[in-house]
Tab-separated table of C-alpha atoms and ligand atoms in Angstrom:
chain	number	residue	atom	x	y	z
A	691	MET	CA	-56.026	45.273	5.769
A	692	ASN	CA	-57.034	44.489	9.329
A	693	ARG	CA	-54.162	42.171	10.047
A	694	PRO	CA	-52.385	42.289	13.377
A	695	PRO	CA	-48.835	43.628	13.417
A	696	PRO	CA	-46.187	40.986	12.658
A	697	SER	CA	-44.940	39.235	15.784
A	698	SER	CA	-41.430	39.924	17.025
A	699	ASP	CA	-40.533	36.377	16.005
A	700	THR	CA	-41.635	37.102	12.416
A	701	LEU	CA	-39.682	40.356	12.383
A	702	SER	CA	-36.561	38.542	13.598
A	703	ARG	CA	-36.928	35.835	10.985
A	704	LEU	CA	-37.287	38.450	8.233
A	705	THR	CA	-34.294	40.323	9.628
A	706	ASN	CA	-32.208	37.168	9.599
A	707	VAL	CA	-32.807	36.682	5.881
A	708	VAL	CA	-31.214	40.010	4.905
A	709	GLY	CA	-28.926	40.442	7.910
A	710	GLU	CA	-29.137	43.085	10.666
A	711	ARG	CA	-27.319	45.625	8.564
A	712	TYR	CA	-29.978	45.615	5.864
A	713	ALA	CA	-33.033	45.432	8.118
A	714	ILE	CA	-34.175	48.846	9.334
A	715	ARG	CA	-36.219	49.096	12.519
A	716	ASP	CA	-35.181	52.578	13.599
A	717	LEU	CA	-37.878	55.162	12.816
A	718	ALA	CA	-35.496	57.917	11.762
A	719	ALA	CA	-33.513	55.576	9.520
A	720	MET	CA	-36.631	54.309	7.771
A	721	ASP	CA	-38.159	57.736	7.222
A	722	GLY	CA	-37.028	57.987	3.586
A	723	TYR	CA	-38.947	54.787	2.798
A	724	MET	CA	-42.116	56.070	4.487
A	725	ARG	CA	-42.640	59.348	2.616
A	726	GLU	CA	-42.942	60.259	-1.047
A	727	TRP	CA	-41.992	63.506	-2.689
A	728	ARG	CA	-45.489	64.932	-3.018
A	729	GLY	CA	-45.863	64.651	0.753
A	730	ILE	CA	-49.352	63.163	0.555
A	731	TRP	CA	-48.678	59.839	2.274
A	732	HIS	CA	-46.591	59.077	5.319
A	733	GLY	CA	-46.525	55.390	6.176
A	734	VAL	CA	-45.645	53.662	9.436
A	735	SER	CA	-43.910	50.268	9.281
A	736	PRO	CA	-42.338	47.949	11.812
A	737	LEU	CA	-39.525	46.982	9.421
A	738	VAL	CA	-37.845	47.746	6.097
A	739	VAL	CA	-35.910	44.867	4.525
A	740	ARG	CA	-33.347	45.431	1.791
A	741	PRO	CA	-32.575	42.067	0.179
A	742	ALA	CA	-29.368	41.573	-1.785
A	743	ASN	CA	-30.722	39.183	-4.387
A	744	THR	CA	-33.678	37.184	-5.679
A	745	ASP	CA	-33.033	34.347	-3.279
A	746	GLU	CA	-33.399	36.697	-0.312
A	747	VAL	CA	-36.600	38.191	-1.778
A	748	SER	CA	-37.910	34.649	-2.141
A	749	ARG	CA	-37.069	33.760	1.463
A	750	VAL	CA	-38.675	36.970	2.753
A	751	LEU	CA	-41.874	36.187	0.856
A	752	ALA	CA	-41.955	32.571	1.996
A	753	ILE	CA	-41.906	33.789	5.618
A	754	ALA	CA	-44.440	36.536	4.882
A	755	HIS	CA	-46.767	34.002	3.275
A	756	GLU	CA	-46.464	31.555	6.146
A	757	THR	CA	-47.025	34.257	8.793
A	758	ASN	CA	-49.623	36.288	6.858
A	759	THR	CA	-47.407	39.375	6.873
A	760	ALA	CA	-48.175	42.180	4.418
A	761	ILE	CA	-45.316	43.278	2.150
A	762	VAL	CA	-45.058	46.601	0.315
A	763	PRO	CA	-42.481	46.465	-2.483
A	764	GLN	CA	-40.627	49.700	-3.144
A	765	GLY	CA	-38.269	50.776	-5.936
A	766	GLY	CA	-36.971	54.335	-6.222
A	767	ASN	CA	-39.937	55.770	-4.298
A	768	THR	CA	-40.759	58.244	-7.047
A	769	GLY	CA	-44.300	56.975	-7.738
A	770	LEU	CA	-47.113	59.487	-7.926
A	771	VAL	CA	-50.088	57.473	-6.666
A	772	GLY	CA	-48.864	56.182	-3.296
A	773	ALA	CA	-48.498	52.535	-4.373
A	774	GLN	CA	-45.008	52.271	-2.865
A	775	ILE	CA	-45.812	53.670	0.591
A	776	PRO	CA	-47.146	51.450	3.416
A	777	HIS	CA	-50.321	52.380	5.244
A	778	GLU	CA	-50.164	54.186	8.579
A	779	THR	CA	-51.006	50.966	10.426
A	780	ASN	CA	-47.531	49.812	11.488
A	781	THR	CA	-48.399	46.346	10.157
A	782	GLU	CA	-46.819	46.241	6.676
A	783	VAL	CA	-43.182	45.411	6.012
A	784	VAL	CA	-41.491	47.395	3.236
A	785	LEU	CA	-39.312	45.383	0.862
A	786	SER	CA	-36.942	47.743	-0.904
A	787	LEU	CA	-35.192	46.705	-4.108
A	788	ASP	CA	-32.590	49.416	-3.627
A	789	ARG	CA	-29.668	47.025	-3.257
A	790	MET	CA	-30.505	45.023	-6.375
A	791	THR	CA	-29.107	47.531	-8.839
A	792	ARG	CA	-26.968	45.394	-11.134
A	793	ILE	CA	-26.874	45.732	-14.889
A	794	ILE	CA	-26.346	42.060	-15.664
A	795	ALA	CA	-25.760	42.195	-19.429
A	796	VAL	CA	-26.021	44.464	-22.435
A	797	ASP	CA	-26.340	42.614	-25.714
A	798	ALA	CA	-25.867	44.954	-28.657
A	799	SER	CA	-26.522	42.240	-31.195
A	800	ASP	CA	-29.837	41.058	-29.718
A	801	ASN	CA	-30.585	44.635	-28.617
A	802	THR	CA	-31.360	43.711	-25.028
A	803	ILE	CA	-30.360	44.824	-21.566
A	804	THR	CA	-30.780	42.484	-18.592
A	805	VAL	CA	-30.985	44.039	-15.150
A	806	GLU	CA	-31.961	43.551	-11.549
A	807	ALA	CA	-35.199	45.293	-10.630
A	808	GLY	CA	-33.491	47.948	-8.515
A	809	ALA	CA	-31.386	49.249	-11.419
A	810	ILE	CA	-31.716	53.019	-11.673
A	811	LEU	CA	-33.223	54.079	-14.989
A	812	ARG	CA	-30.363	56.454	-15.778
A	813	SER	CA	-27.778	53.732	-15.227
A	814	MET	CA	-29.609	51.652	-17.841
A	815	GLN	CA	-29.643	54.566	-20.280
A	816	ASP	CA	-25.897	55.038	-19.664
A	817	ALA	CA	-25.105	51.328	-20.068
A	818	ALA	CA	-27.023	51.276	-23.355
A	819	ASP	CA	-25.243	54.421	-24.514
A	820	ALA	CA	-21.853	52.883	-23.755
A	821	ALA	CA	-22.785	50.048	-26.133
A	822	ASP	CA	-23.903	52.571	-28.783
A	823	ARG	CA	-27.547	51.730	-28.155
A	824	LEU	CA	-30.588	53.595	-26.867
A	825	PHE	CA	-32.769	52.612	-23.943
A	826	PRO	CA	-35.598	55.015	-24.705
A	827	LEU	CA	-37.542	55.147	-21.443
A	828	SER	CA	-37.068	58.728	-20.262
A	829	LEU	CA	-38.882	60.625	-17.534
A	830	ALA	CA	-38.310	63.389	-15.022
A	831	SER	CA	-37.281	61.088	-12.171
A	832	GLU	CA	-34.868	58.995	-14.265
A	833	GLY	CA	-31.944	59.781	-11.945
A	834	SER	CA	-33.576	57.933	-9.058
A	835	CYS	CA	-36.488	55.781	-10.274
A	836	ARG	CA	-35.808	52.048	-10.586
A	837	ILE	CA	-36.846	49.781	-13.427
A	838	GLY	CA	-38.888	47.479	-11.168
A	839	GLY	CA	-41.027	50.472	-10.249
A	840	ASN	CA	-41.213	51.621	-13.861
A	841	LEU	CA	-42.474	48.170	-14.802
A	842	SER	CA	-44.853	47.905	-11.860
A	843	SER	CA	-46.461	51.228	-12.762
A	844	ASN	CA	-46.004	50.766	-16.527
A	845	ALA	CA	-44.391	54.208	-16.625
A	846	GLY	CA	-44.547	56.349	-19.756
A	847	GLY	CA	-42.547	59.546	-20.117
A	848	LEU	CA	-41.211	61.553	-23.004
A	849	ASN	CA	-40.633	59.043	-25.813
A	850	VAL	CA	-43.696	56.827	-25.658
A	851	ILE	CA	-44.948	58.220	-28.958
A	852	ALA	CA	-42.111	56.427	-30.745
A	853	TYR	CA	-40.995	53.565	-28.506
A	854	GLY	CA	-44.012	52.718	-26.350
A	855	ASN	CA	-44.283	52.709	-22.587
A	856	THR	CA	-42.430	50.414	-20.196
A	857	ARG	CA	-44.688	47.460	-21.001
A	858	GLU	CA	-43.811	47.674	-24.670
A	859	LEU	CA	-40.102	47.809	-23.874
A	860	CYS	CA	-40.102	44.599	-21.854
A	861	LEU	CA	-39.139	41.185	-23.213
A	862	GLY	CA	-38.804	39.145	-20.060
A	863	LEU	CA	-39.271	39.216	-16.287
A	864	GLU	CA	-38.197	37.412	-13.184
A	865	VAL	CA	-40.880	37.545	-10.504
A	866	VAL	CA	-41.042	36.240	-6.951
A	867	LEU	CA	-44.549	35.007	-6.213
A	868	ALA	CA	-46.411	35.668	-2.979
A	869	ASP	CA	-45.435	32.290	-1.531
A	870	GLY	CA	-41.746	32.745	-2.360
A	871	ARG	CA	-41.583	30.678	-5.546
A	872	VAL	CA	-39.519	32.265	-8.306
A	873	TRP	CA	-40.768	32.542	-11.873
A	874	ASN	CA	-37.820	32.841	-14.225
A	875	GLY	CA	-39.240	34.441	-17.327
A	876	LEU	CA	-36.064	36.300	-18.312
A	877	LYS	CA	-36.524	35.618	-22.017
A	878	HIS	CA	-34.843	37.553	-24.794
A	879	LEU	CA	-37.339	36.545	-27.454
A	880	ARG	CA	-39.123	38.869	-29.842
A	881	LYS	CA	-41.687	36.191	-30.598
A	882	ASP	CA	-43.086	33.616	-28.197
A	883	ASN	CA	-46.620	32.363	-28.813
A	884	THR	CA	-46.799	29.729	-26.130
A	885	GLY	CA	-50.032	30.525	-24.373
A	886	TYR	CA	-50.997	33.152	-21.826
A	887	ASP	CA	-48.743	36.188	-21.636
A	888	LEU	CA	-47.737	35.932	-17.965
A	889	ARG	CA	-45.219	38.761	-18.199
A	890	ASN	CA	-47.869	41.331	-18.921
A	891	ILE	CA	-49.911	40.388	-15.874
A	892	PHE	CA	-47.154	41.648	-13.595
A	893	ILE	CA	-46.479	44.849	-15.546
A	894	GLY	CA	-48.662	47.650	-14.225
A	895	ALA	CA	-49.757	45.447	-11.292
A	896	GLU	CA	-48.110	47.762	-8.745
A	897	GLY	CA	-46.640	44.861	-6.777
A	898	THR	CA	-50.025	43.323	-6.001
A	899	LEU	CA	-49.434	40.019	-7.836
A	900	GLY	CA	-45.722	39.334	-7.329
A	901	ILE	CA	-42.444	41.168	-6.861
A	902	ILE	CA	-40.467	41.850	-10.021
A	903	THR	CA	-36.800	41.108	-9.305
A	904	GLY	CA	-35.269	41.155	-12.794
A	905	ALA	CA	-36.043	42.193	-16.353
A	906	VAL	CA	-34.886	41.929	-19.932
A	907	MET	CA	-35.635	45.175	-21.765
A	908	LYS	CA	-35.361	46.223	-25.427
A	909	LEU	CA	-32.619	48.432	-26.816
A	910	PHE	CA	-32.651	50.407	-30.066
A	911	PRO	CA	-30.105	51.956	-32.401
A	912	LYS	CA	-29.108	55.437	-31.253
A	913	PRO	CA	-30.399	58.222	-33.490
A	914	ARG	CA	-27.531	59.813	-35.454
A	915	VAL	CA	-29.365	63.062	-36.077
A	916	GLN	CA	-31.885	64.793	-33.859
A	917	GLU	CA	-33.894	67.865	-34.724
A	918	THR	CA	-35.488	69.450	-31.677
A	919	ALA	CA	-37.852	72.398	-31.915
A	920	PHE	CA	-39.523	74.666	-29.387
A	921	ILE	CA	-42.631	76.106	-30.947
A	922	ALA	CA	-45.141	78.833	-30.066
A	923	ILE	CA	-48.476	77.386	-31.093
A	924	ALA	CA	-51.940	78.902	-31.254
A	925	SER	CA	-54.029	76.207	-29.578
A	926	PRO	CA	-54.270	72.511	-28.705
A	927	GLN	CA	-56.073	71.954	-32.026
A	928	ALA	CA	-53.153	73.551	-33.871
A	929	ALA	CA	-50.833	71.247	-31.907
A	930	VAL	CA	-52.803	68.150	-32.952
A	931	ASP	CA	-52.684	69.331	-36.566
A	932	LEU	CA	-48.961	70.061	-36.309
A	933	LEU	CA	-48.350	66.531	-35.006
A	934	SER	CA	-50.051	65.024	-38.070
A	935	LEU	CA	-48.114	67.305	-40.380
A	936	ALA	CA	-44.807	66.542	-38.662
A	937	ARG	CA	-45.435	62.818	-38.977
A	938	GLU	CA	-46.287	63.106	-42.650
A	939	LEU	CA	-43.425	65.388	-43.664
A	940	SER	CA	-40.783	63.561	-41.630
A	941	GLY	CA	-41.742	60.044	-42.693
A	942	ASN	CA	-42.949	59.195	-39.176
A	943	ARG	CA	-39.808	60.341	-37.349
A	944	VAL	CA	-41.500	62.128	-34.439
A	945	VAL	CA	-40.029	60.766	-31.183
A	946	ALA	CA	-41.416	63.379	-28.777
A	947	PHE	CA	-44.327	65.799	-28.870
A	948	GLU	CA	-45.054	67.699	-25.671
A	949	ILE	CA	-47.478	70.560	-25.102
A	950	MET	CA	-47.349	73.191	-22.357
A	951	PRO	CA	-49.360	76.323	-21.614
A	952	GLN	CA	-48.053	79.816	-20.939
A	953	PHE	CA	-48.612	79.404	-17.175
A	954	ALA	CA	-46.331	76.358	-17.090
A	955	MET	CA	-43.635	78.247	-18.972
A	956	ASP	CA	-43.965	81.273	-16.675
A	957	ILE	CA	-43.534	79.358	-13.438
A	958	THR	CA	-40.670	77.259	-14.821
A	959	VAL	CA	-38.854	80.467	-15.768
A	960	LYS	CA	-39.732	82.062	-12.426
A	961	HIS	CA	-38.773	79.242	-10.065
A	962	MET	CA	-36.437	76.894	-11.913
A	963	GLY	CA	-34.114	79.287	-13.727
A	964	ALA	CA	-35.306	78.142	-17.164
A	965	ARG	CA	-35.215	80.586	-20.079
A	966	ASN	CA	-37.995	81.034	-22.612
A	967	PRO	CA	-36.163	80.596	-25.923
A	968	LEU	CA	-38.835	82.546	-27.818
A	969	ALA	CA	-39.122	86.319	-27.788
A	970	THR	CA	-42.882	86.745	-27.674
A	971	PRO	CA	-45.224	85.006	-25.260
A	972	SER	CA	-47.668	82.455	-26.592
A	973	PRO	CA	-50.735	80.793	-25.053
A	974	TRP	CA	-49.243	77.385	-25.820
A	975	TYR	CA	-45.883	75.834	-26.652
A	976	VAL	CA	-44.851	72.536	-28.183
A	977	LEU	CA	-41.515	70.810	-27.697
A	978	SER	CA	-40.954	68.193	-30.346
A	979	GLU	CA	-38.122	66.054	-31.604
A	980	LEU	CA	-37.430	64.101	-34.785
A	981	ALA	CA	-34.947	61.215	-34.868
A	982	ASP	CA	-32.867	60.699	-38.010
A	983	PRO	CA	-34.894	62.954	-40.322
A	984	VAL	CA	-33.599	64.251	-43.635
A	985	ARG	CA	-31.686	67.298	-42.457
A	986	GLY	CA	-33.769	70.470	-42.370
A	987	THR	CA	-37.071	68.613	-42.070
A	988	PHE	CA	-38.215	70.531	-39.010
A	989	LEU	CA	-37.720	73.868	-40.776
A	990	ARG	CA	-39.914	72.667	-43.642
A	991	ILE	CA	-42.586	71.488	-41.213
A	992	LEU	CA	-42.533	74.834	-39.412
A	993	GLU	CA	-42.751	76.839	-42.633
A	994	THR	CA	-45.907	75.002	-43.626
A	995	ALA	CA	-47.358	75.311	-40.111
A	996	MET	CA	-46.701	79.065	-40.120
A	997	GLU	CA	-48.364	79.472	-43.498
A	998	ARG	CA	-51.401	77.715	-42.052
A	999	GLY	CA	-51.456	80.040	-39.057
A	1000	TRP	CA	-50.822	77.326	-36.453
A	1001	VAL	CA	-47.373	78.490	-35.410
A	1002	SER	CA	-46.264	82.053	-34.643
A	1003	ASP	CA	-42.635	81.506	-33.701
A	1004	ALA	CA	-40.186	78.639	-33.189
A	1005	THR	CA	-36.571	77.756	-32.635
A	1006	VAL	CA	-34.725	74.637	-33.752
A	1007	ALA	CA	-31.757	73.599	-31.579
A	1008	GLN	CA	-28.448	74.121	-33.329
A	1009	SER	CA	-26.280	72.200	-30.871
A	1010	ALA	CA	-26.482	69.502	-28.206
A	1011	ALA	CA	-26.277	72.223	-25.551
A	1012	GLN	CA	-29.261	74.042	-27.056
A	1013	ARG	CA	-31.190	70.811	-27.275
A	1014	ASN	CA	-30.514	70.146	-23.589
A	1015	GLU	CA	-31.660	73.641	-22.725
A	1016	LEU	CA	-34.963	73.100	-24.525
A	1017	TRP	CA	-35.524	69.768	-22.816
A	1018	ALA	CA	-34.669	71.253	-19.413
A	1019	ILE	CA	-37.693	73.565	-19.686
A	1020	ARG	CA	-39.962	70.551	-19.962
A	1021	GLU	CA	-38.163	68.440	-17.408
A	1022	LEU	CA	-38.215	71.166	-14.744
A	1023	MET	CA	-41.933	71.745	-15.219
A	1024	PRO	CA	-43.323	69.209	-12.703
A	1025	GLU	CA	-41.151	70.613	-9.919
A	1026	SER	CA	-42.005	74.223	-10.753
A	1027	GLN	CA	-45.575	73.596	-9.588
A	1028	THR	CA	-44.460	72.825	-6.050
A	1029	HIS	CA	-43.413	76.493	-5.701
A	1030	GLU	CA	-46.900	77.757	-6.469
A	1031	GLY	CA	-48.718	76.059	-3.600
A	1032	ALA	CA	-50.872	72.962	-3.698
A	1033	SER	CA	-51.936	71.379	-6.943
A	1034	ILE	CA	-54.572	68.777	-7.685
A	1035	LYS	CA	-53.091	66.582	-10.392
A	1036	HIS	CA	-54.597	64.399	-13.053
A	1037	ASP	CA	-52.870	62.028	-15.447
A	1038	ILE	CA	-55.500	61.587	-18.103
A	1039	ALA	CA	-55.569	60.052	-21.564
A	1040	VAL	CA	-58.001	60.557	-24.406
A	1041	PRO	CA	-57.647	59.776	-28.112
A	1042	VAL	CA	-55.234	62.394	-29.502
A	1043	SER	CA	-57.927	63.913	-31.709
A	1044	ARG	CA	-60.041	64.627	-28.609
A	1045	ILE	CA	-57.374	66.568	-26.704
A	1046	PRO	CA	-58.779	69.935	-27.862
A	1047	ALA	CA	-62.279	68.934	-26.703
A	1048	PHE	CA	-60.836	67.729	-23.412
A	1049	PHE	CA	-59.201	71.106	-22.746
A	1050	THR	CA	-62.310	73.062	-23.752
A	1051	GLU	CA	-64.667	70.995	-21.637
A	1052	ALA	CA	-62.448	70.488	-18.590
A	1053	ASP	CA	-61.432	74.162	-18.500
A	1054	ALA	CA	-65.091	75.203	-18.637
A	1055	VAL	CA	-65.999	72.902	-15.748
A	1056	ILE	CA	-63.082	74.056	-13.596
A	1057	ARG	CA	-63.750	77.738	-14.339
A	1058	ARG	CA	-67.328	77.266	-13.158
A	1059	MET	CA	-66.197	75.595	-9.946
A	1060	MET	CA	-63.238	77.809	-9.142
A	1061	PRO	CA	-62.909	80.823	-11.413
A	1062	ASP	CA	-59.393	81.769	-10.230
A	1063	ALA	CA	-57.888	78.281	-10.351
A	1064	ARG	CA	-54.648	78.252	-12.310
A	1065	ILE	CA	-54.896	75.462	-14.839
A	1066	MET	CA	-51.688	73.757	-15.872
A	1067	GLY	CA	-52.559	71.150	-18.471
A	1068	TYR	CA	-49.331	69.980	-20.041
A	1069	GLY	CA	-47.536	66.864	-21.177
A	1070	HIS	CA	-47.508	64.129	-23.723
A	1071	LEU	CA	-49.942	65.350	-26.356
A	1072	GLY	CA	-48.496	62.874	-28.850
A	1073	ASP	CA	-49.760	60.051	-26.616
A	1074	GLY	CA	-53.081	61.721	-25.857
A	1075	ASN	CA	-51.825	62.031	-22.263
A	1076	ILE	CA	-52.181	65.320	-20.394
A	1077	HIS	CA	-51.144	66.125	-16.839
A	1078	TYR	CA	-54.134	68.315	-16.114
A	1079	ASN	CA	-53.036	69.914	-12.878
A	1080	ILE	CA	-55.023	72.541	-11.032
A	1081	THR	CA	-52.855	74.914	-9.032
A	1082	GLN	CA	-54.358	76.765	-6.095
A	1083	PRO	CA	-55.670	80.278	-6.807
A	1084	LEU	CA	-53.471	83.110	-5.578
A	1085	GLY	CA	-54.696	84.220	-2.187
A	1086	MET	CA	-56.792	81.128	-1.463
A	1087	GLU	CA	-56.135	79.170	1.734
A	1088	LYS	CA	-54.397	75.892	0.973
A	1089	GLN	CA	-56.876	73.880	3.033
A	1090	ALA	CA	-59.862	75.548	1.385
A	1091	PHE	CA	-58.380	74.638	-1.977
A	1092	LEU	CA	-57.611	71.060	-1.001
A	1093	SER	CA	-61.127	70.582	0.366
A	1094	GLN	CA	-62.203	70.671	-3.302
A	1095	TRP	CA	-59.942	67.711	-4.186
A	1096	ASP	CA	-62.702	65.148	-4.706
A	1097	ALA	CA	-65.058	67.578	-6.406
A	1098	ILE	CA	-62.354	68.631	-8.870
A	1099	ASN	CA	-61.296	65.017	-9.523
A	1100	ASP	CA	-64.890	63.978	-10.117
A	1101	ALA	CA	-65.495	66.847	-12.519
A	1102	VAL	CA	-62.348	66.230	-14.563
A	1103	TYR	CA	-62.906	62.474	-14.668
A	1104	ALA	CA	-66.482	62.934	-15.848
A	1105	VAL	CA	-65.137	64.844	-18.863
A	1106	VAL	CA	-62.439	62.216	-19.463
A	1107	ILE	CA	-64.924	59.343	-19.350
A	1108	SER	CA	-67.384	61.128	-21.638
A	1109	LEU	CA	-64.556	61.404	-24.189
A	1110	GLY	CA	-63.717	57.694	-23.982
A	1111	GLY	CA	-60.545	58.331	-21.990
A	1112	SER	CA	-58.632	56.963	-19.002
A	1113	ILE	CA	-58.094	58.513	-15.560
A	1114	SER	CA	-54.580	57.079	-15.373
A	1115	ALA	CA	-52.371	57.164	-18.431
A	1116	GLU	CA	-48.934	56.499	-16.962
A	1117	HIS	CA	-48.877	57.045	-13.191
A	1118	GLY	CA	-51.020	54.087	-12.099
A	1119	ILE	CA	-53.809	53.657	-9.549
A	1120	GLY	CA	-52.099	53.022	-6.188
A	1121	ARG	CA	-53.965	54.495	-3.254
A	1122	LEU	CA	-54.819	57.697	-5.039
A	1123	LYS	CA	-57.294	56.442	-7.625
A	1124	ARG	CA	-58.381	53.121	-6.186
A	1125	LYS	CA	-61.847	54.280	-5.281
A	1126	TYR	CA	-62.511	55.112	-8.936
A	1127	MET	CA	-61.906	51.551	-10.113
A	1128	PRO	CA	-65.562	50.442	-9.817
A	1129	PHE	CA	-66.527	53.345	-12.092
A	1130	ILE	CA	-63.857	52.843	-14.727
A	1131	LYS	CA	-63.703	49.046	-14.866
A	1132	SER	CA	-66.662	46.882	-15.770
A	1133	PRO	CA	-67.851	44.123	-13.387
A	1134	VAL	CA	-66.358	41.616	-15.836
A	1135	GLU	CA	-62.962	43.328	-15.698
A	1136	LEU	CA	-63.021	43.549	-11.915
A	1137	HIS	CA	-64.000	39.876	-11.707
A	1138	MET	CA	-60.976	38.870	-13.812
A	1139	MET	CA	-58.644	41.158	-11.868
A	1140	ARG	CA	-59.841	39.807	-8.530
A	1141	GLY	CA	-59.532	36.252	-9.811
A	1142	LEU	CA	-55.888	36.816	-10.738
A	1143	LYS	CA	-55.235	38.359	-7.341
A	1144	ARG	CA	-56.827	35.431	-5.485
A	1145	MET	CA	-54.893	32.897	-7.507
A	1146	LEU	CA	-51.487	34.544	-7.227
A	1147	ASP	CA	-51.818	36.006	-3.731
A	1148	PRO	CA	-54.462	33.984	-1.873
A	1149	LYS	CA	-53.670	35.562	1.486
A	1150	GLY	CA	-53.654	39.090	0.122
A	1151	ILE	CA	-50.186	39.897	1.525
A	1152	LEU	CA	-48.818	41.730	-1.524
A	1153	ASN	CA	-49.289	45.489	-1.393
A	1154	PRO	CA	-52.754	45.314	0.189
A	1155	GLY	CA	-55.106	48.229	-0.196
A	1156	LYS	CA	-53.573	49.351	-3.489
A	1157	LEU	CA	-54.937	49.278	-7.039
A	1158	LEU	CA	-57.898	46.904	-6.507
A	1159	PRO	CA	-60.942	48.444	-4.845
A	1160	GLU	CA	-62.230	47.093	-1.491
B	2336	LIG	C1	-44.372	64.487	-16.282
B	2336	LIG	O1	-44.597	64.047	-17.396
B	2336	LIG	O2	-43.800	65.556	-16.093
B	2336	LIG	C2	-44.791	63.686	-15.094
B	2336	LIG	O3	-45.352	62.474	-15.483
B	2336	LIG	C3	-45.832	64.529	-14.428
B	2336	LIG	C4	-45.793	64.673	-12.991
B	2336	LIG	O4	-44.756	64.605	-12.335
B	2336	LIG	O5	-46.893	64.945	-12.492
B	2337	LIG	ZN1	-45.748	62.447	-17.659
């Protein structure tokens, strides 16, 4: 971390690799690469390089390795833990994948899509759709996030319950190593038991072990029938029970199962122009979808759930437009929080059965610390993953609220750990959660992680100061 700034000779050599036009030195022009949307980090860099292809990435890294220059890889800059933003030191060069956006091939018979790492997620979904296939990774930032970033953070999103997270969707990778060598692991195989699984080392590594430049990802048949329901539900326990019931009665066809509290609904209606599709308010809502069920399955599930007192009201989408409207409520939710002042976010996971205990215990702790805090715990209940976000109390000074950041984190994480959970389910570690690593990873795990880092990046030039603790 304490390296000197790159010399002007190094900066010129790096510039020459990509060409003047794609090397940004001007502060105003590089601003978009220095900030992220939450506004927590604002980096300062001497240079942003935007290579056109893997060969240029390789040449940039060879120079960086030789000159001991730190490199921060960046995809769509939508990450939530600061992994993609350089430090404020003016010593780290940003390498953006934003020109490497090609969809190289869609193979509907092997069910694969091969892309460059800068491909925008939505363009992959569209390319799959055009071939009558589904690329199921789906998340709020899909219009601008890039697959290299999704892989590097092992992103989750709305369909993990059925299709897995980004790691599970990946068949092959191309990675440029810290010294510029290229590993071509762009395999299309479903089975390959030939020793260590190198691909998985780079997924979720947040650019600390190598720079992902290409990927082969899985495709799936497109569902022919979707049943999407928006449901007023009594409690998180009722939601967990409803999930089991829905799985049983549908023959395991649940492809999404999201929970949200009344507060989240209220602010999404208030600020984002969403409409509550249900007439009476409810403390909790569930948005769930079945793919290719026997028609009418969701109605049968809801009838049973109502008889059992779990569900008070619900609507099942009758058209694609209605389905989109229901999904928009959920997708607009993260942004709605920004209109209510500061929020202290958590991306936690516990076993699904422990979600109700998590809410009970975490709410009690927060209420003791800050009785007027507005708790917005919502998200991927089907994956045991809740975005447990604490929004500042009405009338409280923003700075006074933010001064409680560490105390609130510590309190929530203590509950998560006592329930056998994780403090990062799908957003990663980055800068935000790095200091917690010694508490959540055993010495044996940290030893193995550090060993991998030393072997693959002996000079520590790849995304320093992220993920691994000091
Ligand atoms: C979501 O599921 O909405 C995002 O992962 C949460 C976020 O943006 O904090
Ligand atoms: Zn999420």
